[in-house]
Coordinates of C-alpha atoms in Angstrom, one line a residue:
M1 CA 29.8 -32.3 -2.5
I2 CA 31.7 -32.3 -5.7
H3 CA 32.7 -35.4 -7.6
L4 CA 35.3 -35.2 -10.4
I5 CA 35.0 -37.8 -13.1
T6 CA 37.8 -37.9 -15.7
G7 CA 37.8 -39.6 -19.1
D8 CA 40.1 -39.8 -22.0
H9 CA 38.9 -36.6 -23.6
N10 CA 36.6 -34.9 -21.2
L11 CA 36.2 -33.6 -17.7
L12 CA 32.8 -33.8 -16.1
W13 CA 31.7 -32.0 -12.9
I14 CA 28.7 -33.3 -11.1
M15 CA 27.3 -31.1 -8.4
E16 CA 25.4 -32.7 -5.6
Y17 CA 23.8 -30.1 -3.5
K18 CA 23.1 -31.4 0.0
N19 CA 21.6 -29.3 2.7
N20 CA 22.8 -30.4 6.1
I21 CA 21.3 -27.4 7.9
T22 CA 18.0 -27.8 9.8
E23 CA 18.2 -24.5 11.7
F24 CA 20.2 -21.3 11.7
I25 CA 21.6 -19.4 14.7
L26 CA 21.0 -15.6 14.6
L27 CA 23.7 -13.7 16.3
G28 CA 21.4 -10.7 16.7
L29 CA 22.3 -7.2 17.6
S30 CA 24.5 -8.0 20.6
Q31 CA 25.6 -11.0 22.6
Q32 CA 25.7 -9.0 25.9
K33 CA 22.8 -9.8 28.3
E34 CA 22.5 -6.2 29.5
I35 CA 22.1 -4.9 26.0
G36 CA 19.7 -7.7 25.2
I37 CA 17.4 -6.6 28.0
L38 CA 17.6 -3.0 26.9
C39 CA 16.7 -4.0 23.4
F40 CA 13.8 -6.1 24.6
F41 CA 12.1 -3.1 26.3
L42 CA 13.0 -0.7 23.5
F43 CA 11.7 -2.8 20.7
L44 CA 8.7 -3.9 22.6
L45 CA 7.7 -0.2 23.1
C46 CA 8.5 0.4 19.4
Y47 CA 6.3 -2.5 18.3
I48 CA 3.4 -1.3 20.5
A49 CA 3.8 2.1 18.9
I50 CA 3.8 0.6 15.5
L51 CA 0.6 -1.5 16.2
T52 CA -1.2 1.5 17.8
G53 CA -0.2 4.1 15.2
N54 CA -0.9 2.1 12.1
L55 CA -4.1 0.6 13.4
L56 CA -5.3 4.1 14.4
V57 CA -4.6 5.3 10.8
M58 CA -6.2 2.3 9.1
I59 CA -9.4 2.4 11.2
S60 CA -9.7 6.2 11.1
I61 CA -9.5 6.3 7.3
S62 CA -11.8 3.3 6.8
C63 CA -14.5 4.7 9.1
S64 CA -14.5 8.2 7.6
Q65 CA -15.0 9.9 4.3
L66 CA -11.2 10.0 3.7
I67 CA -11.3 6.5 2.3
N68 CA -12.9 8.0 -0.8
Q69 CA -9.8 10.1 -1.5
P70 CA -7.0 8.1 -3.3
M71 CA -4.2 9.7 -1.1
Y72 CA -5.8 8.3 2.1
F73 CA -6.9 5.1 0.3
F74 CA -3.2 4.4 -0.4
L75 CA -2.2 5.6 3.1
S76 CA -4.5 3.0 4.7
Y77 CA -2.8 0.2 2.6
L78 CA 0.6 1.7 3.5
S79 CA -0.2 1.3 7.2
L80 CA -1.4 -2.3 6.6
S81 CA 1.8 -3.1 4.7
D82 CA 3.9 -1.5 7.5
L83 CA 2.0 -3.6 10.1
C84 CA 2.6 -6.8 8.2
Y85 CA 6.1 -6.0 7.2
T86 CA 7.4 -5.2 10.7
S87 CA 5.5 -8.2 12.2
T88 CA 7.6 -10.6 10.1
V89 CA 10.7 -9.4 12.0
T90 CA 10.0 -7.5 15.2
P91 CA 8.2 -10.0 17.4
K92 CA 11.0 -12.6 17.0
L93 CA 13.6 -9.8 17.5
I94 CA 11.9 -8.9 20.8
M95 CA 11.8 -12.5 22.0
D96 CA 15.4 -13.2 20.9
S97 CA 16.7 -10.2 22.8
L98 CA 16.3 -12.3 26.0
L99 CA 17.6 -15.5 24.7
T100 CA 21.2 -16.7 24.7
K101 CA 20.7 -19.0 21.8
K102 CA 18.7 -17.2 19.0
S103 CA 17.7 -20.0 16.6
I104 CA 15.3 -20.2 13.7
S105 CA 14.4 -23.3 11.7
Y106 CA 15.4 -23.6 8.1
T107 CA 11.7 -23.4 7.0
G108 CA 11.1 -20.4 9.4
C109 CA 14.1 -18.6 7.9
M110 CA 12.9 -19.1 4.3
T111 CA 9.4 -18.1 5.3
Q112 CA 10.7 -14.9 7.0
L113 CA 12.8 -14.0 4.0
F114 CA 9.8 -14.4 1.6
S115 CA 7.4 -12.6 3.8
M116 CA 9.8 -9.7 4.5
H117 CA 10.5 -9.1 0.8
F118 CA 6.8 -9.5 -0.1
F119 CA 5.4 -6.9 2.3
G120 CA 8.5 -4.7 1.8
G121 CA 7.9 -4.8 -1.9
I122 CA 4.2 -3.8 -1.5
E123 CA 5.3 -0.9 0.6
I124 CA 7.8 0.3 -2.0
F125 CA 5.1 0.1 -4.7
I126 CA 2.5 1.9 -2.6
L127 CA 5.0 4.7 -1.9
T128 CA 5.4 5.0 -5.7
G129 CA 1.6 5.1 -6.1
M130 CA 1.3 7.8 -3.5
A131 CA 3.9 9.9 -5.4
Y132 CA 2.0 9.3 -8.6
D133 CA -1.2 10.4 -6.9
R134 CA 0.4 13.7 -5.8
Y135 CA 1.8 14.2 -9.3
V136 CA -1.6 13.8 -10.9
A137 CA -3.4 15.9 -8.3
I138 CA -1.0 18.8 -8.8
C139 CA 0.1 18.5 -12.4
K140 CA -3.2 17.2 -14.0
P141 CA -5.9 18.3 -11.6
L142 CA -8.7 18.4 -14.3
H143 CA -8.2 14.7 -15.1
Y144 CA -7.6 13.6 -11.5
T145 CA -11.0 12.0 -10.9
V146 CA -10.7 10.0 -14.1
I147 CA -7.1 8.9 -13.7
M148 CA -7.3 8.1 -10.0
S149 CA -10.8 6.5 -9.9
R150 CA -11.5 3.9 -7.3
Q151 CA -11.5 1.1 -9.9
K152 CA -8.0 2.1 -11.0
C153 CA -6.8 2.5 -7.4
N154 CA -7.9 -1.1 -6.7
A155 CA -6.2 -2.3 -9.8
M156 CA -3.0 -0.5 -8.8
I157 CA -3.1 -2.2 -5.4
A158 CA -3.6 -5.6 -7.0
A159 CA -0.7 -4.9 -9.4
Y160 CA 1.5 -3.9 -6.4
C161 CA 0.8 -7.2 -4.7
A162 CA 1.6 -9.1 -7.9
G163 CA 4.8 -7.3 -8.4
A164 CA 5.8 -7.7 -4.8
F165 CA 5.1 -11.5 -5.0
L166 CA 7.3 -11.8 -8.1
H167 CA 10.1 -9.9 -6.4
S168 CA 9.9 -11.9 -3.1
F169 CA 9.6 -15.2 -5.0
G170 CA 12.7 -14.4 -6.9
Q171 CA 14.6 -13.7 -3.7
F172 CA 13.2 -16.9 -2.2
L173 CA 14.3 -19.0 -5.1
L174 CA 17.8 -17.6 -5.0
A175 CA 18.1 -18.6 -1.3
V176 CA 16.2 -21.8 -1.1
F177 CA 18.2 -23.7 -3.7
L178 CA 21.6 -22.8 -2.2
P179 CA 23.5 -25.7 -0.4
Y180 CA 24.1 -25.0 3.3
C181 CA 26.6 -27.4 4.7
G182 CA 27.7 -25.4 7.8
P183 CA 28.5 -23.2 9.7
N184 CA 24.9 -22.1 10.4
E185 CA 25.4 -18.8 12.2
I186 CA 23.8 -15.8 10.6
D187 CA 25.4 -12.5 11.7
H188 CA 22.1 -10.7 11.7
Y189 CA 18.8 -10.6 13.6
L190 CA 16.8 -11.7 10.6
C191 CA 17.1 -14.0 7.6
D192 CA 18.0 -12.2 4.4
V193 CA 19.7 -13.1 1.2
Y194 CA 23.2 -11.5 1.7
P195 CA 23.8 -13.2 5.1
L196 CA 22.6 -16.5 3.7
L197 CA 25.0 -16.2 0.7
K198 CA 27.9 -16.2 3.2
L199 CA 26.8 -19.6 4.5
A200 CA 26.4 -21.3 1.2
C201 CA 29.0 -23.9 0.4
T202 CA 29.2 -22.9 -3.3
D203 CA 30.3 -19.9 -5.4
T204 CA 27.6 -17.3 -5.0
S205 CA 29.1 -14.4 -7.1
K206 CA 26.5 -14.8 -9.9
I207 CA 23.7 -15.1 -7.4
G208 CA 24.9 -11.9 -5.8
F209 CA 24.5 -10.0 -9.1
L210 CA 21.0 -11.4 -9.4
V211 CA 20.2 -10.1 -5.9
I212 CA 21.5 -6.6 -6.8
A213 CA 19.4 -6.7 -10.0
N214 CA 16.3 -7.9 -8.2
S215 CA 16.5 -5.6 -5.1
G216 CA 19.2 -2.9 -5.6
L217 CA 18.7 -1.8 -9.1
I218 CA 14.9 -2.0 -9.0
G219 CA 14.9 0.0 -5.7
M220 CA 17.2 2.6 -7.2
V221 CA 15.1 3.0 -10.3
I222 CA 11.9 3.4 -8.3
F223 CA 13.6 5.8 -5.9
V224 CA 14.9 8.0 -8.8
V225 CA 11.4 8.0 -10.4
V226 CA 9.8 9.1 -7.2
L227 CA 12.3 11.9 -6.7
I228 CA 11.8 13.0 -10.3
S229 CA 8.0 13.1 -9.8
Y230 CA 8.4 15.4 -6.8
A231 CA 10.8 17.6 -8.7
V232 CA 8.2 18.0 -11.4
I233 CA 5.6 18.8 -8.7
L234 CA 7.9 21.5 -7.2
Y235 CA 8.5 22.9 -10.7
T236 CA 4.7 23.0 -11.3
V237 CA 3.8 24.8 -8.1
R238 CA 6.3 27.6 -8.6
S239 CA 3.5 29.6 -10.4
Y240 CA 1.0 29.1 -7.5
S241 CA 0.3 31.7 -4.9
A242 CA 2.7 31.8 -1.9
E243 CA 0.2 30.2 0.4
N244 CA -0.8 27.4 -1.9
R245 CA 2.8 26.8 -2.8
R246 CA 3.7 26.5 0.9
K247 CA 0.9 24.0 1.5
A248 CA 1.9 21.9 -1.5
I249 CA 5.5 21.8 -0.4
S250 CA 4.5 21.0 3.2
T251 CA 2.3 18.1 2.1
C252 CA 4.8 16.6 -0.3
S253 CA 7.5 17.0 2.3
S254 CA 5.8 14.3 4.4
H255 CA 5.8 11.9 1.5
I256 CA 9.5 12.6 0.7
T257 CA 10.5 12.1 4.3
V258 CA 8.9 8.7 4.4
V259 CA 10.4 7.7 1.0
V260 CA 13.9 8.7 2.2
L261 CA 13.6 7.0 5.5
F262 CA 12.7 3.7 3.8
F263 CA 14.8 3.8 0.6
A264 CA 18.1 5.3 1.9
P265 CA 19.0 2.4 4.2
L266 CA 17.5 -0.1 1.8
L267 CA 19.7 1.1 -1.1
F268 CA 22.8 1.1 1.2
I269 CA 22.4 -2.6 1.7
Y270 CA 21.2 -3.9 -1.7
I271 CA 22.9 -1.6 -4.2
R272 CA 26.4 -2.7 -3.4
P273 CA 28.1 -6.1 -4.2
A274 CA 27.0 -9.1 -2.2
T275 CA 28.8 -8.4 1.0
T276 CA 27.7 -7.9 4.6
L277 CA 28.9 -5.2 6.9
P278 CA 28.4 -4.7 10.7
E279 CA 26.4 -1.5 9.9
D280 CA 23.8 -3.5 8.0
K281 CA 22.0 -4.5 11.2
V282 CA 21.6 -0.9 12.2
F283 CA 20.5 0.2 8.8
A284 CA 18.0 -2.7 8.6
L285 CA 16.4 -1.3 11.8
F286 CA 15.4 1.8 9.9
Y287 CA 13.2 0.0 7.3
T288 CA 12.0 -2.8 9.6
I289 CA 11.1 -0.9 12.7
I290 CA 11.8 2.9 12.7
A291 CA 10.1 3.8 9.4
P292 CA 6.9 1.8 10.2
M293 CA 6.8 3.5 13.6
L294 CA 7.3 7.0 12.3
N295 CA 5.1 6.8 9.2
P296 CA 1.8 7.3 11.2
L297 CA 3.3 10.3 13.0
I298 CA 4.6 11.9 9.8
Y299 CA 1.3 11.5 8.0
T300 CA -1.0 12.3 10.9
L301 CA 0.3 14.8 13.5
R302 CA 0.4 17.8 11.1
N303 CA -2.4 16.7 8.8
M304 CA -5.7 18.4 9.6
E305 CA -7.9 16.0 7.7
M306 CA -6.4 13.0 9.6
K307 CA -6.8 14.8 12.9
N308 CA -10.5 15.5 12.2
A309 CA -11.1 11.9 11.1
I310 CA -9.4 10.6 14.3
Q311 CA -11.4 13.0 16.4
K312 CA -14.7 11.9 14.8
V313 CA -14.0 8.2 14.9
W314 CA -12.3 8.0 18.3
G315 CA -13.6 11.2 20.0
L316 CA -10.0 12.4 20.5
S317 CA -9.0 16.0 20.5
L318 CA -5.8 16.7 18.5
R319 CA -5.0 20.3 18.5
S320 CA -2.4 22.0 16.4
K321 CA -1.1 25.5 16.3
G322 CA 0.1 25.4 12.8
N323 CA -2.1 23.0 10.8
R324 CA 0.4 23.5 8.0
L325 CA -0.5 20.3 6.1
R326 CA -4.1 21.4 5.3
D327 CA -4.1 20.3 1.7
F328 CA -4.9 23.0 -0.9
P329 CA -7.8 22.4 -3.4
A330 CA -5.8 20.4 -6.0
F331 CA -5.4 17.7 -3.3
H332 CA -9.1 17.1 -2.7
H333 CA -10.4 15.3 -5.8
P334 CA -12.4 12.3 -4.4
A335 CA -12.2 9.2 -6.5
S336 CA -15.2 8.7 -8.7

C-alpha cells in the first residue's frame, strides 16, 4: 500500500509492504488430467533413474580406489549435488501431476527457491572444478599431484558450497522481501525468482537486473571460462599421438556434453531481461530432471574405470565393444 503525504515544499512517499499471500498456486506443466497422469508416470520413472544412477556412481566411487583420483572425487560430489538438486523439485512435481490444485505454502516456496539455487550453484562450481582438473591433468601433468592434492580438492568443495550459499541467499533475499498482494498463481511447476517477480505488487525492474547479474552473468562467465579451458586442452593435445589425442577428446567430450546440457537452458532463462516465457517450463526440465538423469550415463557407460569399479563393488558385468573413454596416462595422477 502506498500513502502520499504532501506538504508545502515536499512530497513524501511511504511504502508499506504488506504480504497478503500465505500460499501460491502452481499452474504446472498442463491443466489437462490425461497429460497430468502421463507426466506422473514419466517423471516417476525419471526420478527412479536419477536416484539409481547417481547413488550407483557415488557408492561405486566411494568404495573403490577411484575416490583417490580428483576427477572421480569431483564426480561423486556432482552426483550428490544432482541428487539433492532434483529432489528439491521432482518429488513435488510428481505429486502435483495428479492434483487439480497444485499449491505450495509461502514458506515452502521460499525454501524451494533457496534450496534449488544452492544445490544448482554447487553443481555449476563442481563442473567448473572438473574442467580445471582436466586442464591441469593435460596441460600441467608434472604438477598435477601438487595442484590437485586431496587437501586442495576438499578446500575447493568447501569454497563451492560457500559460493553457492552466497548466490542462493542473494536470490532468496530478492524474492522474500517482495510484497505479494495477489494474484497468487505461478505459471510454472516450481518457485523461482522470475515467476515470483510477476506476482509482486511493486516495480521489479531493478530487481530483475540484480537477478540477471546474480544468475545470468555469473553463469555466462563460468560457461565461457569452461569452454576456454577445453579449447586450451584441445590445442594442447594436437601434438599428441593420434591414439592419445582421440582418447583425450573422447574423455573431454563427456564433460562438455554435461556442461552444455546444464548451462544452455539455464542461460536461456537467466541471461535475458526479467520476463517469463511458456518455453521456460520445458527448458527448466533440462537442468532439473534431464541433466541429473543423463549425467551418470554420460560419465559411466563408456568409461572403463567406472565400469570396473561398478563391477567390483556390485558384481555387475558391464561389457563394452569400444571402451573409448579409457583415459590416457595424463589422466591418472592420484591425489597426494
